[in-house]
CSV table of C-alpha atoms and ligand atoms in Angstrom, one decimal:
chain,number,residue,atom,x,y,z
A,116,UNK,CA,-41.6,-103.1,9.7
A,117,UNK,CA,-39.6,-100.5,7.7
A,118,UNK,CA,-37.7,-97.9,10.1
A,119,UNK,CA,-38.6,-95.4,7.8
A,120,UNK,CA,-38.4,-92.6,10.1
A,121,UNK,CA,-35.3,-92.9,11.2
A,122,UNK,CA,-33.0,-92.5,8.1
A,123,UNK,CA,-32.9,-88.8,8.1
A,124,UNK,CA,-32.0,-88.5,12.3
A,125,UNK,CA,-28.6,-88.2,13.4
A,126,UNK,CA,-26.9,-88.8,10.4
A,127,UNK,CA,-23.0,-90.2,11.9
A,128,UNK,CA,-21.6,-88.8,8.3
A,129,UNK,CA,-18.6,-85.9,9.0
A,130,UNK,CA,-18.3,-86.8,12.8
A,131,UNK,CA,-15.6,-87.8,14.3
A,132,UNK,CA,-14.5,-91.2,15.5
A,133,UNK,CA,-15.2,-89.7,19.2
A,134,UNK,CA,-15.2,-92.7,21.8
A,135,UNK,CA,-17.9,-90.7,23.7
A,136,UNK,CA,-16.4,-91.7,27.2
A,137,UNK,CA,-18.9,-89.0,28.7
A,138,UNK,CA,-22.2,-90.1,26.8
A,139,UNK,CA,-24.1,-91.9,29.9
A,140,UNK,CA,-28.1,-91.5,29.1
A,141,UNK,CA,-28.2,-94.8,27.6
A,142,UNK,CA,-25.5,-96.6,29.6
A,143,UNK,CA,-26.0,-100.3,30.1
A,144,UNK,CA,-24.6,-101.9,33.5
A,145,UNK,CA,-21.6,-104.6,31.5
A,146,UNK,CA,-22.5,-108.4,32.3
A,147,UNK,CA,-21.7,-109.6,36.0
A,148,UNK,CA,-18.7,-112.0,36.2
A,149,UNK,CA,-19.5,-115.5,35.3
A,150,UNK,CA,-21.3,-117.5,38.3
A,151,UNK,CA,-22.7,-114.2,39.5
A,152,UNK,CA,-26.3,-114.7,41.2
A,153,UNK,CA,-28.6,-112.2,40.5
A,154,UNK,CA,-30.7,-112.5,43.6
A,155,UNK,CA,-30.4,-115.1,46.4
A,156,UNK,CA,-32.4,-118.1,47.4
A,157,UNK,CA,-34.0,-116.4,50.2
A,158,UNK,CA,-35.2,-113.3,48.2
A,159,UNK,CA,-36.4,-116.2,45.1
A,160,UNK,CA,-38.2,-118.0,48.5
A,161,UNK,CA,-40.0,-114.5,49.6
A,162,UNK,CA,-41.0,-113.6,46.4
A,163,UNK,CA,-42.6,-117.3,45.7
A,164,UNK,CA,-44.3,-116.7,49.0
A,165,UNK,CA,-45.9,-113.3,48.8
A,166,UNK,CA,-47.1,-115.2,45.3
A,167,UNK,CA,-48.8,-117.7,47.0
A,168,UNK,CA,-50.2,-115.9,50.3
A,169,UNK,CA,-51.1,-113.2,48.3
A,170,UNK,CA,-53.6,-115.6,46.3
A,171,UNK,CA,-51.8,-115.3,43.4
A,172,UNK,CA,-51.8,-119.0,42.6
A,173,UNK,CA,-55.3,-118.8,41.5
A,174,UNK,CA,-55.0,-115.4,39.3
A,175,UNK,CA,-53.2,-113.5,37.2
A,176,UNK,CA,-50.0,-112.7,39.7
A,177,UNK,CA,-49.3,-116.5,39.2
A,178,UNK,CA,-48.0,-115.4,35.9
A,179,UNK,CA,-45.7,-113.0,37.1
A,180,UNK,CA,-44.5,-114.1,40.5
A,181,UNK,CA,-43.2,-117.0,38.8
A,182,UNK,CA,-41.9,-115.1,35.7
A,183,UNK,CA,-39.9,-113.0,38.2
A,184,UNK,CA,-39.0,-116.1,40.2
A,185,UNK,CA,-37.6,-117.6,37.0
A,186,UNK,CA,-35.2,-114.4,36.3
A,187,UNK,CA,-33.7,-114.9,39.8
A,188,UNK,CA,-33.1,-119.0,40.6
A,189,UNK,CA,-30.4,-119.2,42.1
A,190,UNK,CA,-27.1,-121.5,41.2
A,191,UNK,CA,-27.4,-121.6,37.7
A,192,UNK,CA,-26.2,-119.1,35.1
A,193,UNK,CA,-29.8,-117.9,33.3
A,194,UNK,CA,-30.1,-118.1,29.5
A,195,UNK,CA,-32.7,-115.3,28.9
A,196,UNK,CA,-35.7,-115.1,26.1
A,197,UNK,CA,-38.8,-113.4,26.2
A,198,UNK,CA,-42.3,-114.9,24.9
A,199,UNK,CA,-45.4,-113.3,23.4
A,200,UNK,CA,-48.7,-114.6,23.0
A,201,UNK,CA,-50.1,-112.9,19.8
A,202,UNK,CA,-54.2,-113.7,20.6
A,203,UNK,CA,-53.5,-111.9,24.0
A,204,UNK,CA,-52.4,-108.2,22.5
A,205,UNK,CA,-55.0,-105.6,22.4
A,206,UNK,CA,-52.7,-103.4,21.0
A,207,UNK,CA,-52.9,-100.8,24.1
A,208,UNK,CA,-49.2,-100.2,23.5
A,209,UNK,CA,-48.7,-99.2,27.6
A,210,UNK,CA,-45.4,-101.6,26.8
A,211,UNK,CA,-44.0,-99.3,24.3
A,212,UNK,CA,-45.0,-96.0,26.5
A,213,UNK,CA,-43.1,-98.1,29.2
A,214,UNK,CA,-40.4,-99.0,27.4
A,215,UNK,CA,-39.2,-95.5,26.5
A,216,UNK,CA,-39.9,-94.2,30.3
A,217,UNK,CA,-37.7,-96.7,31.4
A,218,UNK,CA,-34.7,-96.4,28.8
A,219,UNK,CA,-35.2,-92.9,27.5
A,220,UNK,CA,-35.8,-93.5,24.6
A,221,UNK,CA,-36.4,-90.3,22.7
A,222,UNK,CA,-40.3,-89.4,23.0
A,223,UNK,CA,-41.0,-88.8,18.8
A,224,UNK,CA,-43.2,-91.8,18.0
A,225,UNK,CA,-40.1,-93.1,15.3
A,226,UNK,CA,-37.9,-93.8,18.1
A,227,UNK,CA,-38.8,-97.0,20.0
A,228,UNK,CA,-36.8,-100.4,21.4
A,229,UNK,CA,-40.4,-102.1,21.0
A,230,UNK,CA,-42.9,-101.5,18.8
A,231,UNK,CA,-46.5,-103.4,18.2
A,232,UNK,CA,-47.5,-103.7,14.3
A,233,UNK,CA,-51.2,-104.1,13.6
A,234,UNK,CA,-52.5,-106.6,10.5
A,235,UNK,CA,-54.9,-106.3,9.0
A,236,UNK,CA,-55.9,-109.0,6.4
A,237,UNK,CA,-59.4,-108.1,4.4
A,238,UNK,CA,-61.5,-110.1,2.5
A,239,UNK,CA,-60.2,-109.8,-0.5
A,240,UNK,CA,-56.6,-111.2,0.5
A,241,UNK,CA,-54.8,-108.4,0.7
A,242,UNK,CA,-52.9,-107.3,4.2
A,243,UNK,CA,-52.4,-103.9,5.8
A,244,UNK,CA,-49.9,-103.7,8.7
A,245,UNK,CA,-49.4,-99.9,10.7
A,246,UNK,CA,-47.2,-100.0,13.6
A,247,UNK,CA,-49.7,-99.1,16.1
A,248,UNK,CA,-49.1,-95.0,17.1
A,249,UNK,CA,-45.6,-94.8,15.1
A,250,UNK,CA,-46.0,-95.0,11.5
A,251,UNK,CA,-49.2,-93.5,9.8
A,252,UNK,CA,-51.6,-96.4,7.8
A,253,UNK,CA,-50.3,-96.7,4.0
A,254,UNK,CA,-53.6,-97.0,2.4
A,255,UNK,CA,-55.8,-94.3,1.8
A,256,UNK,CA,-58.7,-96.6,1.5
A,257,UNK,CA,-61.3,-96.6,4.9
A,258,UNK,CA,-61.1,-99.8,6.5
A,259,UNK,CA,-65.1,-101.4,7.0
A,260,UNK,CA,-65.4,-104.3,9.5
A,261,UNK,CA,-66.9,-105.4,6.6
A,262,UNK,CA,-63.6,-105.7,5.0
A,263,UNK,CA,-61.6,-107.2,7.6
A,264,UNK,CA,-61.6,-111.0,7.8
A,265,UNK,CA,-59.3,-110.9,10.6
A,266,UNK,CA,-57.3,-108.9,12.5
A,267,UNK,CA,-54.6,-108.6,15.3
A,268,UNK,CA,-51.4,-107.3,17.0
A,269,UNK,CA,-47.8,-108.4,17.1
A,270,UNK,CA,-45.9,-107.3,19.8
A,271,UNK,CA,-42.0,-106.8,18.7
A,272,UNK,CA,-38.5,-105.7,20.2
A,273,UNK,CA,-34.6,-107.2,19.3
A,274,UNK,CA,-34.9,-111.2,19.3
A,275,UNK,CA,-31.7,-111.5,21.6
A,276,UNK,CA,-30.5,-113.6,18.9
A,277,UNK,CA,-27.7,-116.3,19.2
A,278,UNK,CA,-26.5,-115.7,15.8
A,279,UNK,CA,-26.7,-111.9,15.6
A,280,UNK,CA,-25.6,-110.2,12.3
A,281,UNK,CA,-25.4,-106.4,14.4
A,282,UNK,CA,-22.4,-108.5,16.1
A,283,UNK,CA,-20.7,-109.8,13.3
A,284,UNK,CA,-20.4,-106.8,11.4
A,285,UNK,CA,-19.7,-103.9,14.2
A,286,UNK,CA,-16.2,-102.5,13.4
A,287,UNK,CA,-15.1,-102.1,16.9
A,288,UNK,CA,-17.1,-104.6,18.7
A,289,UNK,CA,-18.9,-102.3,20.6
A,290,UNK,CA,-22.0,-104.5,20.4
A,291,UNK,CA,-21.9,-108.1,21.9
A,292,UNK,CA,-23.3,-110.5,22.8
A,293,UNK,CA,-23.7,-111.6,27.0
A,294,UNK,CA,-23.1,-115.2,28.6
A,295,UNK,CA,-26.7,-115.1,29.4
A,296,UNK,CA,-28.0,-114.7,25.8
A,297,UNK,CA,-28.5,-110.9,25.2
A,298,UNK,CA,-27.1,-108.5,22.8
A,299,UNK,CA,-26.1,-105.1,24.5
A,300,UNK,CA,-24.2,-102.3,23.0
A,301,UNK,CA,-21.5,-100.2,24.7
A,302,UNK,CA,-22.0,-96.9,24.1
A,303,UNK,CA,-18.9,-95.5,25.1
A,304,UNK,CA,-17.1,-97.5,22.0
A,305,UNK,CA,-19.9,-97.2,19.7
A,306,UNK,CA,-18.9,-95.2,16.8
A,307,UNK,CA,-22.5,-94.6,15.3
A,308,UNK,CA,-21.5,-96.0,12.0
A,309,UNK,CA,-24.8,-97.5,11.7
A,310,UNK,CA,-23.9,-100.8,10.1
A,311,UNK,CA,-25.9,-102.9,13.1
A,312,UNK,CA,-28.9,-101.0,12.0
A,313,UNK,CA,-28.5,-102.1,8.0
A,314,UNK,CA,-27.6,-105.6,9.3
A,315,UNK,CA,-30.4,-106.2,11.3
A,316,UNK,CA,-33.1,-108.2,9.7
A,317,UNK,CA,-35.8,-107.2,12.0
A,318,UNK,CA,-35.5,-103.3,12.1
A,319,UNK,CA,-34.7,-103.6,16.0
A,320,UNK,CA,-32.2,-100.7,16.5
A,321,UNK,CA,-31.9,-97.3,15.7
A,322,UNK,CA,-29.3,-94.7,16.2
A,323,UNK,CA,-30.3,-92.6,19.2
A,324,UNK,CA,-30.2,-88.9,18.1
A,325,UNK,CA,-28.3,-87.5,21.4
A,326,UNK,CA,-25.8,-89.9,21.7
A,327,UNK,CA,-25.5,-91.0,18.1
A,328,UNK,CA,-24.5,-94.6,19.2
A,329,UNK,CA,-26.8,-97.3,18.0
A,330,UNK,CA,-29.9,-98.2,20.7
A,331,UNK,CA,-32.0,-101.5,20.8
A,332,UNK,CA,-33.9,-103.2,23.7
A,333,UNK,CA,-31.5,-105.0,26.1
A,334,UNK,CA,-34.3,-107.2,27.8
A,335,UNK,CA,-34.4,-104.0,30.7
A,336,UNK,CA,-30.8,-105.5,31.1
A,337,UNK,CA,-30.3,-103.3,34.2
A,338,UNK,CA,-34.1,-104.6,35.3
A,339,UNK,CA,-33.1,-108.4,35.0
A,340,UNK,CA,-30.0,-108.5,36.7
A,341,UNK,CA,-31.7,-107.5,39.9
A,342,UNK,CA,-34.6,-109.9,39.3
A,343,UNK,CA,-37.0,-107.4,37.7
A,344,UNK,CA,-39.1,-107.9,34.9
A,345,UNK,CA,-38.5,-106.2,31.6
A,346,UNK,CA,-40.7,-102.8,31.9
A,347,UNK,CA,-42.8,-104.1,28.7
A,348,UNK,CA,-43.7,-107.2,30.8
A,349,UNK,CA,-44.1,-105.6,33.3
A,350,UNK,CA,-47.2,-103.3,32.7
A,351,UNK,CA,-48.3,-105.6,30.2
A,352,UNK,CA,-52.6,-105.9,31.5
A,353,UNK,CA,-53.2,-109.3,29.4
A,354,UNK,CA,-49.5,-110.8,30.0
A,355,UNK,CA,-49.4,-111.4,26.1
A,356,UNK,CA,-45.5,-110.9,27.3
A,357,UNK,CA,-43.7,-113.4,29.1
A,358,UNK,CA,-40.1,-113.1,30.1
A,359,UNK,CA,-37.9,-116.0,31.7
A,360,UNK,CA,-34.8,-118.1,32.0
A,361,UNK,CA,-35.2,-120.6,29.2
A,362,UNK,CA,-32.8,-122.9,31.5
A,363,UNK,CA,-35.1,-123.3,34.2
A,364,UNK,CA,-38.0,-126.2,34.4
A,365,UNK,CA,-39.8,-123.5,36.5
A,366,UNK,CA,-40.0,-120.6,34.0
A,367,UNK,CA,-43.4,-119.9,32.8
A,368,UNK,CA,-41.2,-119.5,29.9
A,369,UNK,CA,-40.2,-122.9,29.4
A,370,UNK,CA,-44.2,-123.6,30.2
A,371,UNK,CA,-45.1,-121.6,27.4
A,372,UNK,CA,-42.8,-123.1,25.1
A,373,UNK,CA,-44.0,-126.4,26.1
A,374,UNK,CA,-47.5,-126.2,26.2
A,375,UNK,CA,-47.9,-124.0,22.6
A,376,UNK,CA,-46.9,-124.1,19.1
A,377,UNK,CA,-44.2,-121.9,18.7
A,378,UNK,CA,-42.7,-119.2,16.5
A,379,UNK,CA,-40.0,-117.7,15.6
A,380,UNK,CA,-39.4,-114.4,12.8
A,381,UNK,CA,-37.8,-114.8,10.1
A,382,UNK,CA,-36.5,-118.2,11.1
A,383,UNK,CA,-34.9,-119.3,7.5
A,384,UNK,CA,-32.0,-116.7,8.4
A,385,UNK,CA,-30.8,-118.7,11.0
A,386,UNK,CA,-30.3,-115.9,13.3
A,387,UNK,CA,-31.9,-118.0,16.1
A,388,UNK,CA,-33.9,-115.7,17.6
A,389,UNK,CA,-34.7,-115.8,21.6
A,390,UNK,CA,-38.2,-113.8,21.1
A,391,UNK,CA,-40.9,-117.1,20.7
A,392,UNK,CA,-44.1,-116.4,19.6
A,393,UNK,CA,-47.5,-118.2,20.3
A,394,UNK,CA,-50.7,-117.9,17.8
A,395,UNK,CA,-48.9,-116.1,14.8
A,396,UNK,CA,-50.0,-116.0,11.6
A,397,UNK,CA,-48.2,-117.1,8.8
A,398,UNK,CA,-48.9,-113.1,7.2
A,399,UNK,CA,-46.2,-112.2,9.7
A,400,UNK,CA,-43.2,-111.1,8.3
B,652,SF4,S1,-49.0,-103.9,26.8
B,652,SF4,FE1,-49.5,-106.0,26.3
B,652,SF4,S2,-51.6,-105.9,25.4
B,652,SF4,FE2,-50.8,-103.8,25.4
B,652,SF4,S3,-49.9,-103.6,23.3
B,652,SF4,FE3,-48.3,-104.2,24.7
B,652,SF4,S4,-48.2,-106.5,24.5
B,652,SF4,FE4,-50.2,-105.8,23.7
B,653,SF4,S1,-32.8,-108.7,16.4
B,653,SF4,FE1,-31.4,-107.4,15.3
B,653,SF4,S2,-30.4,-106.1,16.9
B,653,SF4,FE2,-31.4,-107.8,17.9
B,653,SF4,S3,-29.7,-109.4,18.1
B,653,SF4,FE3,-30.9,-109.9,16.2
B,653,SF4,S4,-29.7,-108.8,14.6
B,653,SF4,FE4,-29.0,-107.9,16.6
């Protein structure tokens, strides 16, 4: 989806290269030495047994006790991907409302780390796809149910990926990639020169209009590394997204990989995206 709003915010043109040592509102804890834990065996146990006492194990809680379990097992360094099940969206967009509480990400509907685009493929082969609440619908025409031979949501964010073009081309390596698989940006280096955001095939970042240093979603990275969920997953009501260690047998993750066809966007770039999706249409771009 076109960032078309974005272009004309916070243009970095005739500023200075200002290291922005003060700028804080977006600030992103740095990865934990290698081996760190993110929460200990004990906490992983309690948390798998308020599951299970709870009644979880026979609802929807199953879903997330374990997801959270997942984030936190102990003794092995995490790889981290997220997972969303398309035919489960109903394009409520409480993640993206999430999503900016939790990161402050600026409140004007252009801004966002997630987004959810709407498709809409009518009878007559053609498609229509709106991100839901951001960008306004392209087409004039009125849109009968008559018209539609099918319809649904896609959830989207930054696919964490392994081979990220926003890395390669940063001028001051300000953005990065993390041991356990995501791409963060420092903000006290970033110089706003915006060639992450060109680079990027999917149209994940955006160059926050405060601190003029390029923004993305960071998996909640400051959620994660104390064995939170990503907000998004969170307050998710039909757990169309998953989160989890890809590492670990007992992700529901790894489950999900396992038990459904998967997807990935845009996979002839060979960015190797960590963002897997389930039931996706091959209109998806
Ligand atoms: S919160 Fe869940 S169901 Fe609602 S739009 Fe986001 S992904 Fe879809
Ligand atoms: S989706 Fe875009 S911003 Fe995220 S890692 Fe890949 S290239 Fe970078």
């Amino acid at each position: 989806m076109p960032r078309s709003g974005i272009e004309g915010q916070g243009s970095a043109e005739g500023r200075s290269r200002d290291p922005r040592g003060e700028i804080s509102l977006l600030a992103v804890p740095l990865p934990a030495p290698a081996g760190g834990r993110i929460v200990n065996r004990r906490r992983f146990l309690k948390d798998l047994m308020t599951c299970v006492v709870s009644g979880g194990l026979f609802g929807g809680t199953l879903l997330k006790g374990v997801a959270r379990a997942s984030a936190i097992e102990a003794g092995k360094k995490p790889l981290y991907g997220f997972g969303v099940q398309v035919d489960k969206c109903i394009g409520c967009v409480r993640c993206v409302a999430a999503c900016k509480n939790e990161n402050n990400v600026p409140k004007e509907p252009f801004f966002f780390r997630t987004w959810v685009e709407r498709y809409i493929i009518k009878q007559d082969g053609g498609t229509i796809v709106e991100a839901i609440g951001i960008l306004p619908h392209q087409e004039a025409e009125v849109i009968t149910e008559k018209n539609v031979l099918r319809s649904f949501n896609v959830p989207k964010l930054c696919n964490q990926c392994a081979h990220p073009p926003c890395v390669q081309v940063c001028p001051v390596g300000a953005t990065f990639s993390t041991e356990d698989g995501v791409v963060l940006v420092n903000n006290k280096t970033c110089v706003g020169c915006r060639y992450c955001i060109q680079a990027c095939p999917y149209g994940a970042r955006y160059l926050h209009p405060e601190t003029h240093t390029a923004d993305k979603c960071t998996f909640c990275y400051h959620r994660i590394k104390k064995g939170l969920l990503p907000a998004c997953v969170e307050v998710c009501p039909t757990q169309a997204r998953l989160f989890g260690d890809l590492k670990s047998h007992a992700s529901p993750l790894t489950r999900f990989k396992r038990m459904n066809k998967i997807h990935v966007l845009k996979p002839g770039l060979n960015t190797e995206p960590k963002v897997y999706y389930s039931s996706l249409d091959g209109e998806v771009r």
